[in-house]
Structures are given as C-alpha cells and as structure tokens.
Short mmCIF file of C-alpha atoms and ligand atoms in Angstrom, two decimals:
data_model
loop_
_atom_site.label_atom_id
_atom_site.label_comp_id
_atom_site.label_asym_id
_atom_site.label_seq_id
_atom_site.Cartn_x
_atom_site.Cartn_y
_atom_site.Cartn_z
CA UNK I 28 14.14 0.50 -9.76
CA UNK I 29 15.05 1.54 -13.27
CA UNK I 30 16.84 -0.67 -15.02
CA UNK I 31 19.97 1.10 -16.92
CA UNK I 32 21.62 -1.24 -19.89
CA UNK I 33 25.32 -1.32 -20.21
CA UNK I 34 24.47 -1.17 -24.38
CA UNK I 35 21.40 -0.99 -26.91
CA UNK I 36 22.55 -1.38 -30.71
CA UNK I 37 21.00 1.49 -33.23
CA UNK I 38 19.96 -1.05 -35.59
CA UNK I 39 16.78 0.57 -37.24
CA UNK I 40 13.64 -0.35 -39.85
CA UNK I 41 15.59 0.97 -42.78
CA UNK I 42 18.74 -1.46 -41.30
CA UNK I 43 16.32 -4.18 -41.02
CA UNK I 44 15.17 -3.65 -44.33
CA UNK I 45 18.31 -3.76 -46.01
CA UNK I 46 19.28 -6.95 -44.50
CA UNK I 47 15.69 -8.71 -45.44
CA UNK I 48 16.40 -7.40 -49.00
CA UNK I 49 19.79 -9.76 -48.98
CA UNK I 50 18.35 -12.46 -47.73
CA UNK I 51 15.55 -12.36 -50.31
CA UNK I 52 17.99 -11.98 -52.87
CA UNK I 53 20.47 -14.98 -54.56
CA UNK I 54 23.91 -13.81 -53.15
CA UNK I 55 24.33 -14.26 -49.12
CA UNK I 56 28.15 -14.15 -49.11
CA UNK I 57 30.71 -11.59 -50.06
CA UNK I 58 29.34 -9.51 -52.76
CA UNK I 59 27.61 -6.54 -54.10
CA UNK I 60 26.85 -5.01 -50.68
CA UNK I 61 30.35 -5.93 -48.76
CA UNK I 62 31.37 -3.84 -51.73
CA UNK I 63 29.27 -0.98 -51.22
CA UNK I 64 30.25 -1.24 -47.63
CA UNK I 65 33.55 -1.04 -48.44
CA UNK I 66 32.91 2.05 -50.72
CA UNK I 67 31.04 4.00 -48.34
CA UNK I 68 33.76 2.98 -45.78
CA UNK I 69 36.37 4.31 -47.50
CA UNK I 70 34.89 7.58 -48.15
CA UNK I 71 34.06 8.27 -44.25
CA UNK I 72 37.85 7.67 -43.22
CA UNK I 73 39.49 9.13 -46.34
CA UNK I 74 41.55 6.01 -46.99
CA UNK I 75 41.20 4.20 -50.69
CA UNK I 76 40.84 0.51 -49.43
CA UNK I 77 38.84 -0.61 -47.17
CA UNK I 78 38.60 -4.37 -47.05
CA UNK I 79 35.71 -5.76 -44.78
CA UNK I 80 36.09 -8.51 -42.85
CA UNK I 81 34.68 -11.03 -39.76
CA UNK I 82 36.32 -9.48 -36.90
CA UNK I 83 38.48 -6.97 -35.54
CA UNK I 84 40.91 -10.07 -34.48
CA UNK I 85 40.73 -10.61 -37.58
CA UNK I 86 41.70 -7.47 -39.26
CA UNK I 87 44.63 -7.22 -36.58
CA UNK I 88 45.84 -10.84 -37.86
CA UNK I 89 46.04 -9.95 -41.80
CA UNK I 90 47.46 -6.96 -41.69
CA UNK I 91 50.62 -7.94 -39.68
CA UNK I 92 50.94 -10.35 -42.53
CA UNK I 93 50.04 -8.65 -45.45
CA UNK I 94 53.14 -6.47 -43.81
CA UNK I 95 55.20 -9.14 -43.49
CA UNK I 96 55.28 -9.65 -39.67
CA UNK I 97 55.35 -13.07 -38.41
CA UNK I 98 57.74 -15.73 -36.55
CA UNK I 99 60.64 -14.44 -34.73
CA UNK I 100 59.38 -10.61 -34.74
CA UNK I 101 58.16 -8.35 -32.11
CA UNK I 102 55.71 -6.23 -31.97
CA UNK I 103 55.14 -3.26 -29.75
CA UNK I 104 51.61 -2.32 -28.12
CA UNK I 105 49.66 -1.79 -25.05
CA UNK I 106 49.00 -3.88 -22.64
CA UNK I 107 45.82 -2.08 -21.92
CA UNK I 108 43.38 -3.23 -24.14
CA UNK I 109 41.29 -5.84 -25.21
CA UNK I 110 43.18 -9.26 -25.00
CA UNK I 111 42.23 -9.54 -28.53
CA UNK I 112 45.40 -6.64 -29.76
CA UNK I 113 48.06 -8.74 -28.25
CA UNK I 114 46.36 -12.43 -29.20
CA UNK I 115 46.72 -11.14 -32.89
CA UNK I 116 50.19 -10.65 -32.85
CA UNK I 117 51.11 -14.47 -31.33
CA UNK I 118 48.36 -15.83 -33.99
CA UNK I 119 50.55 -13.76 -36.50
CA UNK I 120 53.38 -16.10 -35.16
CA UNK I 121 55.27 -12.67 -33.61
CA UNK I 122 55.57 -12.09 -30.33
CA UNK I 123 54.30 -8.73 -28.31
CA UNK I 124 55.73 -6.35 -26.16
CA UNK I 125 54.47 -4.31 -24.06
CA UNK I 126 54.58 -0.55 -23.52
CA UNK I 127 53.22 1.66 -20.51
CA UNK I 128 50.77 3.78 -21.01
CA UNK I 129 50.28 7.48 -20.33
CA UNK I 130 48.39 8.08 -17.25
CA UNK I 131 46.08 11.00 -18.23
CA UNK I 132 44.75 9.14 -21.50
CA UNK I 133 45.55 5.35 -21.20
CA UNK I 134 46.88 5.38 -24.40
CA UNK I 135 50.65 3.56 -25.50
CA UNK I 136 53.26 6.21 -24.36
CA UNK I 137 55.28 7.20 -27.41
CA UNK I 138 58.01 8.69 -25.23
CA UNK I 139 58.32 5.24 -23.84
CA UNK I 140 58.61 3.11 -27.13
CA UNK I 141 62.00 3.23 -28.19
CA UNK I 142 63.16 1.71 -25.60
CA UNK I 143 61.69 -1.04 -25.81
CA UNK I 144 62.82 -1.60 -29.84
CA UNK I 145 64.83 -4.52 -30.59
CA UNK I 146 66.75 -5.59 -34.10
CA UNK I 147 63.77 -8.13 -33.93
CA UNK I 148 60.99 -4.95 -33.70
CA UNK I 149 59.16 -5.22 -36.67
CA UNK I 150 55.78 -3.17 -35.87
CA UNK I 151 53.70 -1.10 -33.20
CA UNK I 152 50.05 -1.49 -32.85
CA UNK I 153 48.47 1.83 -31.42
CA UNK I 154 44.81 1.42 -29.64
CA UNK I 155 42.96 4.89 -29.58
CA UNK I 156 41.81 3.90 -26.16
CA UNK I 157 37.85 4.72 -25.70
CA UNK I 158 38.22 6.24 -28.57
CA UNK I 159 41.20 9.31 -27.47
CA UNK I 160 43.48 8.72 -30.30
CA UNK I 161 46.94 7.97 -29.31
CA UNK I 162 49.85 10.54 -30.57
CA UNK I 163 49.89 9.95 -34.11
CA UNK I 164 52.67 11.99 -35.46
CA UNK I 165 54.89 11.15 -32.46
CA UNK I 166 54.81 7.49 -33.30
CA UNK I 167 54.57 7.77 -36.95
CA UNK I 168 57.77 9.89 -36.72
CA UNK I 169 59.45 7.35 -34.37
CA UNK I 170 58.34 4.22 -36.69
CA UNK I 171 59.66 5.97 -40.01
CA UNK I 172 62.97 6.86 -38.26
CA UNK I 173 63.26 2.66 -37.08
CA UNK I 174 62.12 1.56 -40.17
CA UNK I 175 58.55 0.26 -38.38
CA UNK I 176 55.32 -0.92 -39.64
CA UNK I 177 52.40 0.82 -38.07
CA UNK I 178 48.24 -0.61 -37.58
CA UNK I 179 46.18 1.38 -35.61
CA UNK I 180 43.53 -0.72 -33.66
CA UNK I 181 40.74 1.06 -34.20
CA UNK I 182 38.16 -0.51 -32.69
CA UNK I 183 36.70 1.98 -30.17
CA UNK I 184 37.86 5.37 -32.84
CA UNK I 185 36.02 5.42 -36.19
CA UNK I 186 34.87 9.36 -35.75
CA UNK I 187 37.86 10.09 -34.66
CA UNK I 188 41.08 12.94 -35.10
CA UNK I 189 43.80 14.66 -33.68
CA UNK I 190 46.08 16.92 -34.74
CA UNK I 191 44.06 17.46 -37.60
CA UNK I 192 44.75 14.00 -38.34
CA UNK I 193 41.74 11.48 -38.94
CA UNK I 194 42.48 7.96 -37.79
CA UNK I 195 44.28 5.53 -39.57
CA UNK I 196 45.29 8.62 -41.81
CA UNK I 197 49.19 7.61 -40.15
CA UNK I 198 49.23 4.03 -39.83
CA UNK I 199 50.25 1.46 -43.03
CA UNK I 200 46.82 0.05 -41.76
CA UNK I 201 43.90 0.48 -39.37
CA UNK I 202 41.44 -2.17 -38.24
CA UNK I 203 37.95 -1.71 -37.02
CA UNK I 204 35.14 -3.83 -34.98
CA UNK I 205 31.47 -3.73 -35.54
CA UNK I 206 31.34 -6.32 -32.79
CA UNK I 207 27.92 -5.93 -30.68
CA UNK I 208 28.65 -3.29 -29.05
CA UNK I 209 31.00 -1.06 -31.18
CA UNK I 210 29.92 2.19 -32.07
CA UNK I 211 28.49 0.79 -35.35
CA UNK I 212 27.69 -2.75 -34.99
CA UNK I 213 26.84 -5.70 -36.68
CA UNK I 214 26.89 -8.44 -34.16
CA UNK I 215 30.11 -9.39 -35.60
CA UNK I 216 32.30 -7.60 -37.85
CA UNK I 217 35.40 -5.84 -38.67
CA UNK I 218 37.27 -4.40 -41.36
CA UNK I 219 41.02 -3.15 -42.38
CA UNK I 220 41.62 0.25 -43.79
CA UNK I 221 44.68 1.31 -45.62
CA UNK I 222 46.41 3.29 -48.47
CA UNK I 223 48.59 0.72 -49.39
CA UNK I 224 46.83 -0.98 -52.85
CA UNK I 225 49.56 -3.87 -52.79
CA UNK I 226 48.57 -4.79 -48.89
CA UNK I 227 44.52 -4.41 -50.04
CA UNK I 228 45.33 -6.63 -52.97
CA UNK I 229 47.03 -9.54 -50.24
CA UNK I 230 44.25 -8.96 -47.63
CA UNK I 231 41.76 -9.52 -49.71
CA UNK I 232 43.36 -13.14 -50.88
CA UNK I 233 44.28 -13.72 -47.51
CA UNK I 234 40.89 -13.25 -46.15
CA UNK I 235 39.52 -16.15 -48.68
CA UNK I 236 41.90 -18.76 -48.03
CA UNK I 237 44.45 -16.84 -50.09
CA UNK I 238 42.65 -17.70 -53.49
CA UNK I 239 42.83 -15.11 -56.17
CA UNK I 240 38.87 -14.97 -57.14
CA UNK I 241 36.27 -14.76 -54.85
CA UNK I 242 32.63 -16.43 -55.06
CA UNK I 243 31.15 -12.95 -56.75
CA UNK I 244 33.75 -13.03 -59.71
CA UNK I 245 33.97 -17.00 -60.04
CA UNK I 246 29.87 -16.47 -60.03
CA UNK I 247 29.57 -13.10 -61.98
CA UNK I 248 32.06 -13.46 -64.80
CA UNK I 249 32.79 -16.08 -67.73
CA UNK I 250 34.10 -19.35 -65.72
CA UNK I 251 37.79 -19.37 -65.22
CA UNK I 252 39.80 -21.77 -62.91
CA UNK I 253 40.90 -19.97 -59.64
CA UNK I 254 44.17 -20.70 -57.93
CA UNK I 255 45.83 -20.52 -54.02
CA UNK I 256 49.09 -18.64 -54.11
CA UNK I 257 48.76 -17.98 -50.70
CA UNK I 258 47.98 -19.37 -47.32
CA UNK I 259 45.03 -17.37 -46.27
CA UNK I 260 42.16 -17.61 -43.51
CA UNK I 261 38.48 -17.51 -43.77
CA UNK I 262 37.54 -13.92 -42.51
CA UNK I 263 35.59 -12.67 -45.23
CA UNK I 264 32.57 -10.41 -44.95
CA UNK I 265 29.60 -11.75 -45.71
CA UNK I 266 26.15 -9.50 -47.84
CA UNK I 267 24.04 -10.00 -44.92
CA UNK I 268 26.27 -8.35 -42.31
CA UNK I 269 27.48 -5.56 -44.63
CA UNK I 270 23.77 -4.47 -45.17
CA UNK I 271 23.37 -4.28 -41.10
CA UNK I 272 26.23 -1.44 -41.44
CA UNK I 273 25.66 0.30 -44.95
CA UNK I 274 23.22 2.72 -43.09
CA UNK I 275 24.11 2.99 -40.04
CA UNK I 276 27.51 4.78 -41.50
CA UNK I 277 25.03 7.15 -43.24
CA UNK I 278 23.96 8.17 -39.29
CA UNK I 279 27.44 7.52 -37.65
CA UNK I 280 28.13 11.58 -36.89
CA UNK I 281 24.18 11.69 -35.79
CA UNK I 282 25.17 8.66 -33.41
CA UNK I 283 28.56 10.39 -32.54
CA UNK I 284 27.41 13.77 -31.51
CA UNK I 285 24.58 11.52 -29.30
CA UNK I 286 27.35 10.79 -27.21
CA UNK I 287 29.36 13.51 -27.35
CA UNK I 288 26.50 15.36 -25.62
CA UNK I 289 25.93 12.46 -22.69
CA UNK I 290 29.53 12.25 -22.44
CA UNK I 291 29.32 16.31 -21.75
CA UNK I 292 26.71 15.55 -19.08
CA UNK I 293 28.77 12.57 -17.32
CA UNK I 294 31.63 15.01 -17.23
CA UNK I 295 29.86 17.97 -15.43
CA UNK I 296 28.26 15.62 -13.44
CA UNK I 297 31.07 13.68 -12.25
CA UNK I 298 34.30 15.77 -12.59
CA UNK I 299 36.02 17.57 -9.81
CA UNK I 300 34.24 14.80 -7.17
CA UNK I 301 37.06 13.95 -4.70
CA UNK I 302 36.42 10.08 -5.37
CA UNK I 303 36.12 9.71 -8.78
CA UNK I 304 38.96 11.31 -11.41
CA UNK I 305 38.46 11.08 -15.07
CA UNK I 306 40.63 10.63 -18.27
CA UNK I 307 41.78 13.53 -20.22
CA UNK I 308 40.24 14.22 -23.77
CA UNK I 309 43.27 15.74 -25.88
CA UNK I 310 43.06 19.72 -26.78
CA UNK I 311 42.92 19.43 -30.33
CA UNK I 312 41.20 16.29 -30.90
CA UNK I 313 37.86 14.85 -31.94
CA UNK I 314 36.93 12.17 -29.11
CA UNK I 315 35.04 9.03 -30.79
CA UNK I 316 33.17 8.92 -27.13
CA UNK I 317 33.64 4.80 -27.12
CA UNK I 318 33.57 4.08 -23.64
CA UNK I 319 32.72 6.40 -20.91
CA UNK I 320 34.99 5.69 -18.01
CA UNK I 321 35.84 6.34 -14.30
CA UNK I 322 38.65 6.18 -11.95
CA UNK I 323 37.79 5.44 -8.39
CA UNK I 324 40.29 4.42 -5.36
CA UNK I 325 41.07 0.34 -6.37
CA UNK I 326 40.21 -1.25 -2.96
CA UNK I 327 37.09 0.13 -3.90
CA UNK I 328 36.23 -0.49 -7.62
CA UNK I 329 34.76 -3.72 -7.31
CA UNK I 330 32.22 -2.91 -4.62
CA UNK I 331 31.09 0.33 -6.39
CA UNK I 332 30.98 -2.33 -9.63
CA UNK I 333 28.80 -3.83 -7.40
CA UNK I 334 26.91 -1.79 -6.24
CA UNK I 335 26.10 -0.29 -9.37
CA UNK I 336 24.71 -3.80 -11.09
CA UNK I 337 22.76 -4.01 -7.92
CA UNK I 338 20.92 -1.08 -8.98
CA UNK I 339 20.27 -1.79 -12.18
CA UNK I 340 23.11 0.12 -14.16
CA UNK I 341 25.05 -1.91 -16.80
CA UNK I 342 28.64 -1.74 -16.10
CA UNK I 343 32.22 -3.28 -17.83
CA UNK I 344 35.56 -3.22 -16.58
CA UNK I 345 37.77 -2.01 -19.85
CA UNK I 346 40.15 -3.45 -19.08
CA UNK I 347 42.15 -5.23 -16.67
CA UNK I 348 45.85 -5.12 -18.28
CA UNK I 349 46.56 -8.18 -20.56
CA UNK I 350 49.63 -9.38 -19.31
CA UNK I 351 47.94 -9.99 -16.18
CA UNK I 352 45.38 -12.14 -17.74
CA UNK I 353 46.63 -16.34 -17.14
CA UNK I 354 48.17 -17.15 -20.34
CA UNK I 355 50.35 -14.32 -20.51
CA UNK I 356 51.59 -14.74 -17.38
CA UNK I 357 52.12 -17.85 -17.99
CA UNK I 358 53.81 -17.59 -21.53
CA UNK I 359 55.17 -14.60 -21.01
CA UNK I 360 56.41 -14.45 -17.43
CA UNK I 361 54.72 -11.22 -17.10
CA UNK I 362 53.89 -10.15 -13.24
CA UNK I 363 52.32 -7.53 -11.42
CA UNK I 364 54.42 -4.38 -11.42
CA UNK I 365 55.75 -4.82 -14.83
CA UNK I 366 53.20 -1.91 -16.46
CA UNK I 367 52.69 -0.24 -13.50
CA UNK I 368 50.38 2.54 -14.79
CA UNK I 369 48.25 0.37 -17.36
CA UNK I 370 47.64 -1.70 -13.54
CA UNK I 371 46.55 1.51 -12.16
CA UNK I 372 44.04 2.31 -14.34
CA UNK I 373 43.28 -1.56 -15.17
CA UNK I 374 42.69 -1.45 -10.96
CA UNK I 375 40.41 1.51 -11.01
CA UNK I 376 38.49 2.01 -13.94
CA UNK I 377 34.80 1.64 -14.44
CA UNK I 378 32.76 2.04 -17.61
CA UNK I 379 29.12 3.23 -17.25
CA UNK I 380 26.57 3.20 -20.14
CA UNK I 381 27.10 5.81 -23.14
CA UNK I 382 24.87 5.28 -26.26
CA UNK I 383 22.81 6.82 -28.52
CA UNK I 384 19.93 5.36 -26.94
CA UNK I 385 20.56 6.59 -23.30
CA UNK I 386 18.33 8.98 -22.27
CA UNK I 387 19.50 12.26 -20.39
CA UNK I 388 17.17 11.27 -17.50
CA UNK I 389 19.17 7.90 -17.40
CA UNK I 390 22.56 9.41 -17.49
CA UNK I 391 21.60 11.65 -14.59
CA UNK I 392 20.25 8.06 -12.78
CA UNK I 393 23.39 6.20 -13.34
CA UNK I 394 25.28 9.79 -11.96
CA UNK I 395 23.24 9.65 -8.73
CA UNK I 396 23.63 5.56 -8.38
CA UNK I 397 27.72 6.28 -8.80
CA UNK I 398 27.93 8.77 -5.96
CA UNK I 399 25.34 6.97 -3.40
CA UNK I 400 27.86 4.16 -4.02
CA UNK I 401 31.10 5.96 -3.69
CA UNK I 402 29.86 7.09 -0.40
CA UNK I 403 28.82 3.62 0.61
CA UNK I 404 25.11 4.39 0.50
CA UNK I 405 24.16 2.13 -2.76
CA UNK I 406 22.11 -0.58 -0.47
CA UNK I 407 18.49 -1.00 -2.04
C1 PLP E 24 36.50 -5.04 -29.63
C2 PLP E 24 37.96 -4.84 -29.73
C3 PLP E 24 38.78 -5.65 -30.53
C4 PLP E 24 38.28 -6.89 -31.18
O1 PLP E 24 37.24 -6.67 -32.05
P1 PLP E 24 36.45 -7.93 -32.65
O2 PLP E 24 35.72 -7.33 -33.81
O3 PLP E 24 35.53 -8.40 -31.57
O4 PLP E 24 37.43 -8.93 -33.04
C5 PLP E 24 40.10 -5.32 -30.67
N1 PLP E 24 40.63 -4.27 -30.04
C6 PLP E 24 39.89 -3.48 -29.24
C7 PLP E 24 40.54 -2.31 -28.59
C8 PLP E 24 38.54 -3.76 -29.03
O5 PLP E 24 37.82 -3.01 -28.21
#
C-alpha cells in the first residue's frame, strides 16, 4: 500500500544552513535575522511593518490590543475556523460573535454582519478560509461606515488576492502562521502585518513584555536603562526560527504554483462526481491553495475519513465549527443550529493532502482511494 502523508514541510539544505549559521553565531534571540525576516516579509505583502512573532494566536492577541479591543467589546468572526481565531479574542478580554458563513466559499458572510453589530462591536476578524480570501472591500466598506477595526487571519492566505487586492492590503492588521504545516513553516511561528507605524511601534513592546528596548539594542548600542510602559506578553521571534523562513519566502510563488497545479488535478479529478461537491474559488482571485477540501453527504464523512487513513492517505477535518467545540458551548450557550451553514460544511468536509512535495502519481492515488470509498469499496 502506498503510504500518502497528510503534510511534508519544504525545509531545504540552504534552510538548514541558515539556521546552523545562527546557532554558530552569538545572538539566538530576536535579532539581525527576525529583522531581515521582517524586511523580506514586508516586501512580499506590500505592507511597511511586519512584526514577527511566536504564533498566529499570538499575532491575533496583540493586534486586538494594539487596537484597543479588550473587556466588554465584541468582536465579529467565523465560527468556522481554527479554535485558535475566536480563543484570541476572549484572551484579548473581548468577547466573539459569530457570523454564518457563505456556503459556496466558507468564508464570514459580509451580507450577514451588520446584523449582528452591537454599540459594544468593536472589530471583525476575517479568515481567508483555505486560503479563498473573504470579500475584502465589502467588509472594509461595512467596518469604515461602523467605525470598526479590521485583522485579517491570515493564516492559510499569504499568496493571496482578490479584487486586485493582496491580503491584508484592507485590514488595520493581518496575522500569519508558520505553524508546521502552514504554507511556509517554521515549526512554530507567526507574524502581524500592518500599515499602521503607531500599532507596529505597540506590538513590538507588547510582544517583549511591553519594554521599550529589546535584547539586540540593550546588547548592540551604548548601555541605557530600559523601562515597561506597558503590559506586554512574551511572543517574540526568535534568530533561529526566522532563518528557517528567510528562504523559504524567496521560493514561496515556486511552492504556490506547486499547488496550484495539484489543486488543478484534484479538481478535474473530483468535480462534477455526484458524491463529492467542492468549494468555489472566486472569479477574480488568486487562491493561496491552503487546504484542499471536499464535501461529501455527513452520515458519511467519517467513514470515508476512515476509510481513507486505512489506506494510507493523510487526512484532517478543517474544521468542525467552534462554537460546537465544549467550552463554547459551555461559555457561550452556543448549540447546534445556531450557524447552520458553517455546521454543514463543518459536517461534511474533508481535507486530503496538497503540498509541494506531493507527487502527481500520489494525487491521482489519493483520487482513486476517495472514490473506492465513496462507493463503499475502500476495504483492504
Ligand atoms: C493555524 C491557524 C491559526 C493559528 O496559528 P498558530 O500559528 O498555530 O497560532 C489561526 N487561524 C487559522 C485559520 C489557522 O489555520
């Protein structure tokens, strides 16, 4: 049986390199190359801060309070995504709300959010969903007219655009993962893009306990006392991650067209099959081909889940709606029915292997696997 993994990372020689060269050299923390990260991360979205940081979570966190977003205020987003969109808000100290999603992308459904604005709305967090950007100039137009604060989660969308509009282009802020299995990765790893030179200025404080000099200038330059005006956290990039990353942005449209051409493959392959319907890539945009996913009938999605692992394709469920998940249903009072299409597609959906790495011969394996189990033949 060939075995077919869910992920392999892209790190190369010339990453490896880099990352030996750090730890042979006298700086391990935030320095030199977190800079250069930063740089080079800057230029590839077209935004003049870029501020790298531990996590994703992280990046979601700090920029709801470099924004000013904290107890007593709500914040609008999706309840299908990673848990990790909504826990940022409540470690923020705000409290999220949940908007449906459209059905033919996944993604928050603009001409659903102002209803569900309060006097105590303070910010929406868009999540370009497998990496379809969400409706940009919709919800940029609706935030400006409410007076709202807008951070795109980014996590699955680096390469992407729509509308001629690259991401995080419309938001105050935009936060990105390089979490194991990201489209660039670092193990773990995130960072916060924005235009905004006041919010950089905060976020970087704020990811260093809120102290005004980090170790590189307290190191670097003449000794002078540093100081705590804030109350930060400790999310700060470290050399030795930053140098996994500094290349692999050099490839990251290499990697991206990769998977644009599997994800071509998956789609002749598998679209216009009677069990299986797939999610709509927007005319007009640029894809970031994240996640590869599939809709099949939901009394069936866990056996073909099944079915698949049993021979030997990776799989993930992305993602079972967050307000179902225990603690929100238990904080929140949230039940089943409440987002009824994020629980459609949170019941069907499948995600099969897409990387750089995956052979064509492998896509067309995990194809065949998928339809032997839809039609109940995927026995050994
Ligand atoms: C991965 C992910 C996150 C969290 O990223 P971390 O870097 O692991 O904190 C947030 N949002 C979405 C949509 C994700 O997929």
């Amino acid at each position: 049986m060939m075995k077919v993994e869910f992920f392999r990372h892209n790190i190369d020689e010339q990453d490896i390199a880099r990352v030996e060269d750090v730890l042979k050299s006298l700086f391990l923390t935030t320095g030199k190359e977190v800079a250069e990260f930063e740089r080079k991360f800057s230029a590839y979205t077209g935004m003049s801060q870029t501020v790298g940081l531990t996590s994703c979570t992280a990046a979601l966190h700090l920029s709801l309070l470099a924004f000013g977003i904290g107890r007593g205020d709500e914040v609008i987003t999706t309840p299908l995504s990673f848990c990790a969109t909504a826990n940022a808000v409540i470690h923020a100290g705000a409290r999220p709300v949940f908007v449906d999603v459209e059905p033919e992308t996944g993604n928050l459904d603009a001409g659903r959010i102002e209803k569900a604005v309060t006097g105590k709305t303070k910010a929406i967090i868009p999540v370009h969903l497998y990496g379809q950007m969400c409706d940009m100039k919709k919800l940029r137009e609706i935030a400006d007219r409410r007076g709202l604060v807008v951070i795109e989660d980014a996590a699955h969308a680096i390469e992407a655009e729509r509308d001629g509009v690259r991401v995080g282009r419309l938001g105050d802020a935009a936060c990105y993962s390089f979490y194991a299995t990201k489209n660039i990765a670092s193990g773990e790893g995130g960072a916060v893009s924005t235009d905004n030179g006041d919010a950089a200025e905060l976020l970087r404080m704020l990811r260093l306990h809120g102290i005004d000099k980090s170790a590189i200038d307290r190191y670097t330059k003449r000794y002078r006392h540093w100081d705590m005006p804030v109350l930060g956290w400790k999310y700060n990039m470290d050399n030795i991650h930053a140098a996994l990353l500094v290349h692999q942005l050099d490839r990251i449209d290499g990697l991206w067209k990769r998977r644009d051409r599997l994800w071509g493959i998956y789609e002749e392959e598998l679209s216009g099959l009677k069990d299986i319907e797939l999610l709509k890539t927007v005319p007009g945009s640029r894809h970031a081909r994240h996640l590869f996913t599939i809709l099949v009938a939901p009394e069936k999605r866990d056996a073909v889940l099944l079915s698949l692992q049993e021979n030997g394709v990776g799989v993930a469920v992305n993602y079972r709606p967050i307000h179902l998940l225990i603690y929100y249903r238990r904080e929140f009072g949230f039940r089943e029915g409440d987002f009824p299409r994020a629980e459609e597609i949170g019941a069907r959906t499948i995600s099969l292997p897409l990387y750089p790495k995956l052979g064509e011969d492998e896509v067309r394996t995990v194809v065949s696997v998928v339809k032997k189990a839809l039609s109940g033949r995927g026995g050994n």
